[in-house]
mmCIF file of C-alpha atoms in Angstrom:
data_model
loop_
_atom_site.group_PDB
_atom_site.id
_atom_site.type_symbol
_atom_site.label_atom_id
_atom_site.label_comp_id
_atom_site.label_asym_id
_atom_site.label_seq_id
_atom_site.Cartn_x
_atom_site.Cartn_y
_atom_site.Cartn_z
ATOM 1 C CA ALA G 1 -61.744 -34.534 44.053
ATOM 2 C CA GLY G 2 -61.502 -35.920 47.543
ATOM 3 C CA ALA G 3 -63.890 -38.441 49.058
ATOM 4 C CA TYR G 4 -66.028 -36.064 51.157
ATOM 5 C CA GLY G 5 -66.372 -32.293 51.389
ATOM 6 C CA GLY G 6 -64.094 -30.313 49.103
ATOM 7 C CA GLY G 7 -64.253 -27.285 51.416
ATOM 8 C CA MET G 8 -65.142 -28.785 54.800
ATOM 9 C CA ALA G 9 -65.662 -32.334 56.060
ATOM 10 C CA VAL G 10 -66.730 -33.264 59.598
ATOM 11 C CA SER G 11 -67.298 -36.680 61.142
ATOM 12 C CA GLY G 12 -68.458 -38.007 64.493
ATOM 13 C CA GLU G 13 -71.070 -36.883 66.990
ATOM 14 C CA ASN G 14 -70.221 -33.184 66.954
ATOM 15 C CA LEU G 15 -72.157 -29.981 66.300
ATOM 16 C CA VAL G 16 -70.378 -27.584 63.966
ATOM 17 C CA SER G 17 -71.632 -23.997 63.690
ATOM 18 C CA LEU G 18 -70.679 -21.835 60.718
ATOM 19 C CA ASN G 19 -71.655 -18.219 60.092
ATOM 20 C CA ARG G 20 -71.201 -15.945 57.063
ATOM 21 C CA ALA G 21 -68.971 -18.178 54.964
ATOM 22 C CA HIS G 22 -68.481 -18.507 51.194
ATOM 23 C CA PHE G 23 -67.800 -21.752 49.308
ATOM 24 C CA THR G 24 -67.025 -21.325 45.611
ATOM 25 C CA GLY G 25 -65.608 -23.807 43.116
ATOM 26 C CA GLN G 26 -65.122 -26.704 45.552
ATOM 27 C CA SER G 27 -65.300 -30.346 44.412
ATOM 28 C CA ALA G 28 -65.371 -33.772 46.017
ATOM 29 C CA GLY G 29 -66.555 -37.306 45.495
ATOM 30 C CA ALA G 30 -69.611 -36.512 47.664
ATOM 31 C CA GLY G 31 -70.571 -33.164 49.175
ATOM 32 C CA GLY G 32 -68.812 -30.781 46.814
ATOM 33 C CA ALA G 33 -68.404 -27.925 49.323
ATOM 34 C CA MET G 34 -69.359 -29.531 52.666
ATOM 35 C CA ALA G 35 -69.931 -32.998 54.104
ATOM 36 C CA ALA G 36 -71.063 -34.139 57.551
ATOM 37 C CA ILE G 37 -71.100 -37.891 58.216
ATOM 38 C CA ASN G 38 -71.136 -40.434 61.052
ATOM 39 C CA GLY G 39 -73.368 -38.407 63.346
ATOM 40 C CA ALA G 40 -72.087 -34.868 62.760
ATOM 41 C CA SER G 41 -74.674 -32.047 62.969
ATOM 42 C CA LEU G 42 -74.493 -28.632 61.295
ATOM 43 C CA ASP G 43 -75.827 -25.178 62.217
ATOM 44 C CA LEU G 44 -75.320 -22.876 59.218
ATOM 45 C CA GLN G 45 -76.167 -19.174 59.051
ATOM 46 C CA ASP G 46 -75.866 -16.923 55.977
ATOM 47 C CA ILE G 47 -73.752 -19.263 53.856
ATOM 48 C CA LEU G 48 -73.160 -18.474 50.170
ATOM 49 C CA CYS G 49 -72.310 -21.368 47.845
ATOM 50 C CA ARG G 50 -71.705 -21.339 44.096
ATOM 51 C CA TYR G 51 -70.160 -23.557 41.425
ATOM 52 C CA ASN G 52 -69.528 -26.498 43.738
ATOM 53 C CA GLU G 53 -69.762 -30.057 42.441
ATOM 54 C CA SER G 54 -69.585 -33.692 43.460
ATOM 55 C CA ASP G 55 -69.148 -36.940 41.591
ATOM 56 C CA PHE G 56 -71.974 -38.611 43.542
ATOM 57 C CA ARG G 57 -74.466 -36.944 45.908
ATOM 58 C CA GLY G 58 -74.731 -33.396 47.180
ATOM 59 C CA GLY G 59 -73.291 -30.870 44.764
ATOM 60 C CA THR G 60 -72.881 -28.421 47.657
ATOM 61 C CA LEU G 61 -73.708 -30.369 50.844
ATOM 62 C CA LEU G 62 -73.913 -34.041 51.782
ATOM 63 C CA MET G 63 -75.131 -35.221 55.183
ATOM 64 C CA ASP G 64 -75.514 -38.924 55.973
ATOM 65 C CA GLY G 65 -76.038 -39.739 59.623
ATOM 66 C CA THR G 66 -75.673 -42.971 61.525
ATOM 67 C CA GLU G 67 -76.627 -41.407 64.886
ATOM 68 C CA HIS G 68 -79.528 -39.258 63.636
ATOM 69 C CA PRO G 69 -77.864 -35.831 63.577
ATOM 70 C CA SER G 70 -79.557 -32.557 62.616
ATOM 71 C CA LEU G 71 -79.176 -29.726 60.119
ATOM 72 C CA VAL G 72 -80.218 -26.096 60.551
ATOM 73 C CA TRP G 73 -79.499 -23.784 57.611
ATOM 74 C CA LYS G 74 -80.893 -20.266 57.852
ATOM 75 C CA GLY G 75 -80.061 -17.679 55.222
ATOM 76 C CA GLY G 76 -77.857 -17.841 52.159
ATOM 77 C CA GLU G 77 -77.674 -19.006 48.577
ATOM 78 C CA ILE G 78 -76.898 -22.311 46.888
ATOM 79 C CA ARG G 79 -76.406 -21.715 43.180
ATOM 80 C CA ASP G 80 -74.970 -23.524 40.171
ATOM 81 C CA GLY G 81 -74.179 -26.749 42.035
ATOM 82 C CA ARG G 82 -73.684 -30.050 40.210
ATOM 83 C CA ALA G 83 -73.966 -33.628 41.434
ATOM 84 C CA GLY G 84 -73.328 -36.808 39.500
ATOM 85 C CA ARG G 85 -76.212 -38.623 41.122
ATOM 86 C CA ASP G 86 -78.658 -37.003 43.630
ATOM 87 C CA GLY G 87 -79.109 -33.619 45.261
ATOM 88 C CA GLY G 88 -77.732 -31.008 42.891
ATOM 89 C CA ALA G 89 -77.642 -28.578 45.827
ATOM 90 C CA ILE G 90 -77.945 -30.743 48.957
ATOM 91 C CA ALA G 91 -78.393 -34.454 49.726
ATOM 92 C CA LEU G 92 -79.582 -35.431 53.218
ATOM 93 C CA SER G 93 -80.233 -38.935 54.521
ATOM 94 C CA ASN G 94 -80.764 -40.666 57.864
ATOM 95 C CA LEU G 95 -81.079 -37.448 59.875
ATOM 96 C CA ARG G 96 -83.109 -36.667 62.987
ATOM 97 C CA SER G 97 -84.214 -33.241 61.779
ATOM 98 C CA VAL G 98 -83.776 -30.749 58.962
ATOM 99 C CA ASP G 99 -84.733 -27.062 59.222
ATOM 100 C CA LEU G 100 -84.120 -24.935 56.110
ATOM 101 C CA SER G 101 -85.243 -21.307 55.850
ATOM 102 C CA GLU G 102 -84.548 -18.042 54.020
ATOM 103 C CA LEU G 103 -82.577 -19.778 51.272
ATOM 104 C CA LEU G 104 -82.245 -19.338 47.523
ATOM 105 C CA MET G 105 -81.517 -22.583 45.660
ATOM 106 C CA GLU G 106 -81.080 -21.779 42.006
ATOM 107 C CA SER G 107 -79.742 -23.484 38.861
ATOM 108 C CA ASN G 108 -78.517 -26.679 40.504
ATOM 109 C CA ASP G 109 -78.343 -29.938 38.528
ATOM 110 C CA ALA G 110 -78.384 -33.503 39.842
ATOM 111 C CA GLY G 111 -77.387 -35.154 36.559
ATOM 112 C CA GLU G 112 -79.040 -37.893 34.513
ATOM 113 C CA GLU G 113 -81.104 -40.660 36.141
ATOM 114 C CA SER G 114 -81.034 -38.605 39.333
ATOM 115 C CA TYR G 115 -83.273 -37.477 42.189
ATOM 116 C CA GLY G 116 -83.672 -33.950 43.550
ATOM 117 C CA GLY G 117 -82.165 -31.154 41.501
ATOM 118 C CA GLY G 118 -82.290 -28.826 44.493
ATOM 119 C CA ILE G 119 -82.934 -30.976 47.579
ATOM 120 C CA TYR G 120 -82.690 -34.743 48.039
ATOM 121 C CA LEU G 121 -84.157 -36.105 51.302
ATOM 122 C CA GLU G 122 -84.212 -39.729 52.397
ATOM 123 C CA ASP G 123 -85.339 -41.112 55.770
ATOM 124 C CA VAL G 124 -85.338 -37.839 57.706
ATOM 125 C CA GLU G 125 -87.532 -37.959 60.805
ATOM 126 C CA ALA G 126 -88.577 -34.288 60.899
ATOM 127 C CA VAL G 127 -88.454 -31.798 58.026
ATOM 128 C CA THR G 128 -89.254 -28.079 57.924
ATOM 129 C CA VAL G 129 -88.529 -26.093 54.755
ATOM 130 C CA GLN G 130 -89.932 -22.570 54.697
ATOM 131 C CA ASN G 131 -89.613 -18.976 53.487
ATOM 132 C CA SER G 132 -87.322 -19.904 50.591
ATOM 133 C CA ARG G 133 -87.127 -19.941 46.793
ATOM 134 C CA ILE G 134 -86.233 -23.101 44.863
ATOM 135 C CA SER G 135 -85.772 -22.113 41.244
ATOM 136 C CA ALA G 136 -84.503 -23.496 37.910
ATOM 137 C CA ASN G 137 -83.105 -26.752 39.276
ATOM 138 C CA THR G 138 -82.955 -29.969 37.233
ATOM 139 C CA ALA G 139 -83.131 -33.733 37.896
ATOM 140 C CA ALA G 140 -84.723 -36.845 36.434
ATOM 141 C CA PHE G 141 -87.199 -37.094 39.341
ATOM 142 C CA GLY G 142 -88.108 -34.070 41.444
ATOM 143 C CA GLY G 143 -86.573 -31.138 39.614
ATOM 144 C CA GLY G 144 -86.693 -28.937 42.700
ATOM 145 C CA ILE G 145 -87.181 -31.444 45.532
ATOM 146 C CA TYR G 146 -87.191 -35.216 45.924
ATOM 147 C CA GLU G 147 -88.307 -36.608 49.271
ATOM 148 C CA THR G 148 -88.765 -40.228 50.296
ATOM 149 C CA GLY G 149 -88.989 -42.149 53.563
ATOM 150 C CA THR G 150 -91.149 -42.520 56.646
ATOM 151 C CA PHE G 151 -91.529 -39.345 58.689
ATOM 152 C CA THR G 152 -92.299 -39.913 62.352
ATOM 153 C CA ASP G 153 -92.540 -36.223 63.255
ATOM 154 C CA THR G 154 -92.960 -33.047 61.180
ATOM 155 C CA ASP G 155 -92.902 -32.836 57.382
ATOM 156 C CA LEU G 156 -93.723 -29.203 56.706
ATOM 157 C CA TRP G 157 -93.226 -27.250 53.463
ATOM 158 C CA ARG G 158 -94.567 -23.696 53.585
ATOM 159 C CA ASN G 159 -94.148 -20.189 52.181
ATOM 160 C CA LEU G 160 -92.011 -21.410 49.275
ATOM 161 C CA VAL G 161 -91.659 -20.244 45.693
ATOM 162 C CA LEU G 162 -91.007 -23.265 43.454
ATOM 163 C CA ASP G 163 -90.461 -21.921 39.955
ATOM 164 C CA GLY G 164 -88.808 -22.953 36.710
ATOM 165 C CA ASN G 165 -87.694 -26.381 37.901
ATOM 166 C CA ILE G 166 -87.400 -29.253 35.400
ATOM 167 C CA ALA G 167 -87.769 -33.020 35.776
ATOM 168 C CA HIS G 168 -86.759 -35.247 32.881
ATOM 169 C CA TYR G 169 -89.351 -37.798 34.054
ATOM 170 C CA CYS G 170 -91.777 -36.683 36.763
ATOM 171 C CA GLY G 171 -92.257 -34.086 39.477
ATOM 172 C CA GLY G 172 -91.097 -30.827 37.920
ATOM 173 C CA ALA G 173 -91.260 -28.836 41.165
ATOM 174 C CA CYS G 174 -91.151 -31.738 43.609
ATOM 175 C CA PHE G 175 -91.704 -35.434 44.191
ATOM 176 C CA ILE G 176 -93.035 -36.137 47.686
ATOM 177 C CA GLY G 177 -93.103 -39.680 49.055
ATOM 178 C CA GLY G 178 -93.666 -40.459 52.723
ATOM 179 C CA SER G 179 -96.418 -39.710 55.212
ATOM 180 C CA GLY G 180 -97.876 -36.805 57.156
ATOM 181 C CA THR G 181 -96.755 -34.048 54.790
ATOM 182 C CA GLN G 182 -98.129 -30.514 55.159
ATOM 183 C CA PHE G 183 -97.761 -28.421 51.990
ATOM 184 C CA TYR G 184 -99.029 -24.917 52.798
ATOM 185 C CA ASN G 185 -98.950 -21.412 51.300
ATOM 186 C CA ASN G 186 -96.608 -22.210 48.403
ATOM 187 C CA SER G 187 -96.409 -20.778 44.881
ATOM 188 C CA VAL G 188 -95.723 -23.486 42.277
ATOM 189 C CA ILE G 189 -95.006 -21.626 39.055
ATOM 190 C CA SER G 190 -93.837 -22.572 35.539
ATOM 191 C CA ASN G 191 -92.295 -25.937 36.327
ATOM 192 C CA HIS G 192 -91.942 -28.707 33.729
ATOM 193 C CA ALA G 193 -91.842 -32.500 33.586
ATOM 194 C CA ASP G 194 -91.228 -34.556 30.460
ATOM 195 C CA THR G 195 -93.688 -37.313 31.427
ATOM 196 C CA GLU G 196 -96.013 -36.494 34.359
ATOM 197 C CA GLY G 197 -96.498 -34.129 37.252
ATOM 198 C CA GLY G 198 -95.259 -30.830 35.875
ATOM 199 C CA GLY G 199 -95.905 -29.324 39.314
ATOM 200 C CA ILE G 200 -95.788 -31.853 42.143
ATOM 201 C CA VAL G 201 -96.045 -35.630 42.288
ATOM 202 C CA VAL G 202 -97.373 -37.034 45.547
ATOM 203 C CA HIS G 203 -96.736 -40.705 46.339
ATOM 204 C CA ILE G 204 -97.787 -40.797 49.935
ATOM 205 C CA ASN G 205 -100.400 -42.090 52.377
ATOM 206 C CA THR G 206 -101.445 -38.853 54.090
ATOM 207 C CA ILE G 207 -100.932 -35.265 52.991
ATOM 208 C CA GLN G 208 -102.516 -31.844 53.427
ATOM 209 C CA ILE G 209 -102.214 -29.444 50.511
ATOM 210 C CA ARG G 210 -103.704 -26.081 51.437
ATOM 211 C CA ASN G 211 -103.678 -22.495 50.229
ATOM 212 C CA ASN G 212 -101.228 -23.002 47.330
ATOM 213 C CA LEU G 213 -101.032 -21.448 43.871
ATOM 214 C CA PHE G 214 -100.386 -23.764 40.907
ATOM 215 C CA TYR G 215 -99.680 -21.589 37.864
ATOM 216 C CA HIS G 216 -98.493 -22.432 34.356
ATOM 217 C CA GLN G 217 -97.062 -25.929 34.798
ATOM 218 C CA GLU G 218 -96.122 -27.633 31.504
ATOM 219 C CA ASP G 219 -96.355 -31.222 30.200
ATOM 220 C CA GLY G 220 -97.928 -32.907 33.189
ATOM 221 C CA ALA G 221 -100.644 -32.215 35.723
ATOM 222 C CA ALA G 222 -99.960 -29.475 38.233
ATOM 223 C CA LEU G 223 -100.736 -32.024 40.963
ATOM 224 C CA GLN G 224 -100.334 -35.760 40.300
ATOM 225 C CA GLY G 225 -101.328 -38.062 43.164
ATOM 226 C CA TYR G 226 -100.702 -41.767 43.806
ATOM 227 C CA SER G 227 -101.461 -44.041 46.763
ATOM 228 C CA LEU G 228 -103.587 -41.431 48.489
ATOM 229 C CA THR G 229 -106.037 -42.408 51.221
ATOM 230 C CA ALA G 230 -109.213 -40.718 52.441
ATOM 231 C CA GLN G 231 -107.106 -38.772 54.915
ATOM 232 C CA GLU G 232 -105.611 -36.428 52.359
ATOM 233 C CA ALA G 233 -106.911 -32.853 52.395
ATOM 234 C CA LEU G 234 -106.899 -30.356 49.531
ATOM 235 C CA ALA G 235 -108.375 -26.972 50.351
ATOM 236 C CA TRP G 236 -108.139 -23.327 49.281
ATOM 237 C CA ASN G 237 -105.759 -23.997 46.394
ATOM 238 C CA ALA G 238 -105.806 -22.117 43.078
ATOM 239 C CA TRP G 239 -105.027 -23.677 39.678
ATOM 240 C CA TRP G 240 -104.367 -21.343 36.759
ATOM 241 C CA GLU G 241 -103.231 -21.976 33.153
ATOM 242 C CA ASN G 242 -101.595 -25.368 33.645
ATOM 243 C CA THR G 243 -101.252 -27.595 30.549
ATOM 244 C CA VAL G 244 -101.005 -31.303 29.772
ATOM 245 C CA ASP G 245 -99.875 -32.352 26.281
#
């Protein structure tokens, strides 16, 4: 496995656009199928990825920006990815903006003592993830999603199905840590955590959680909150048949 991007690696302050591509069975030290580093931005449309793996972060995609680049990924599938550390599907850090939509992320694994079976996000200024399904992914923390950092702009998660994700410790569907998060119109279904937060763990100062369904989480509260202030808002959510052992 090479250092970065078994299928494609880009570096420098460039924007690379890719449409209707397939990446299958690629491997690398980081970013099994694709890697963008040192300021490179990506615009991806209808990309299918399967059975890609990395030794470290980003089973399918790694992006780590020094000049605050951006990622747009609209349409496609990321399935059966493996990472040795974080981000079984994708690992993103130090980016200006991330916009993910119309994606299926399924059966990705970030390995032991890891963060983010589907998505790993660290220090991204603006995040929008919408109209997607994140299903059956596995990590130690944040089976589907792990997010940490200070968000100076948007942090929006909406119209998602988060189902069947597993965390060996906490945050079966997702672990959210930061500020200003909006978690709207999502279905959080049949996720599992071995210790706490079978649905979502929130470790954040301000968050709005509205109009979500929390159904059939196992071994941990459907919603576990830490470090919340009076500014958080929970409204029009439905909880149904969640269990804590």
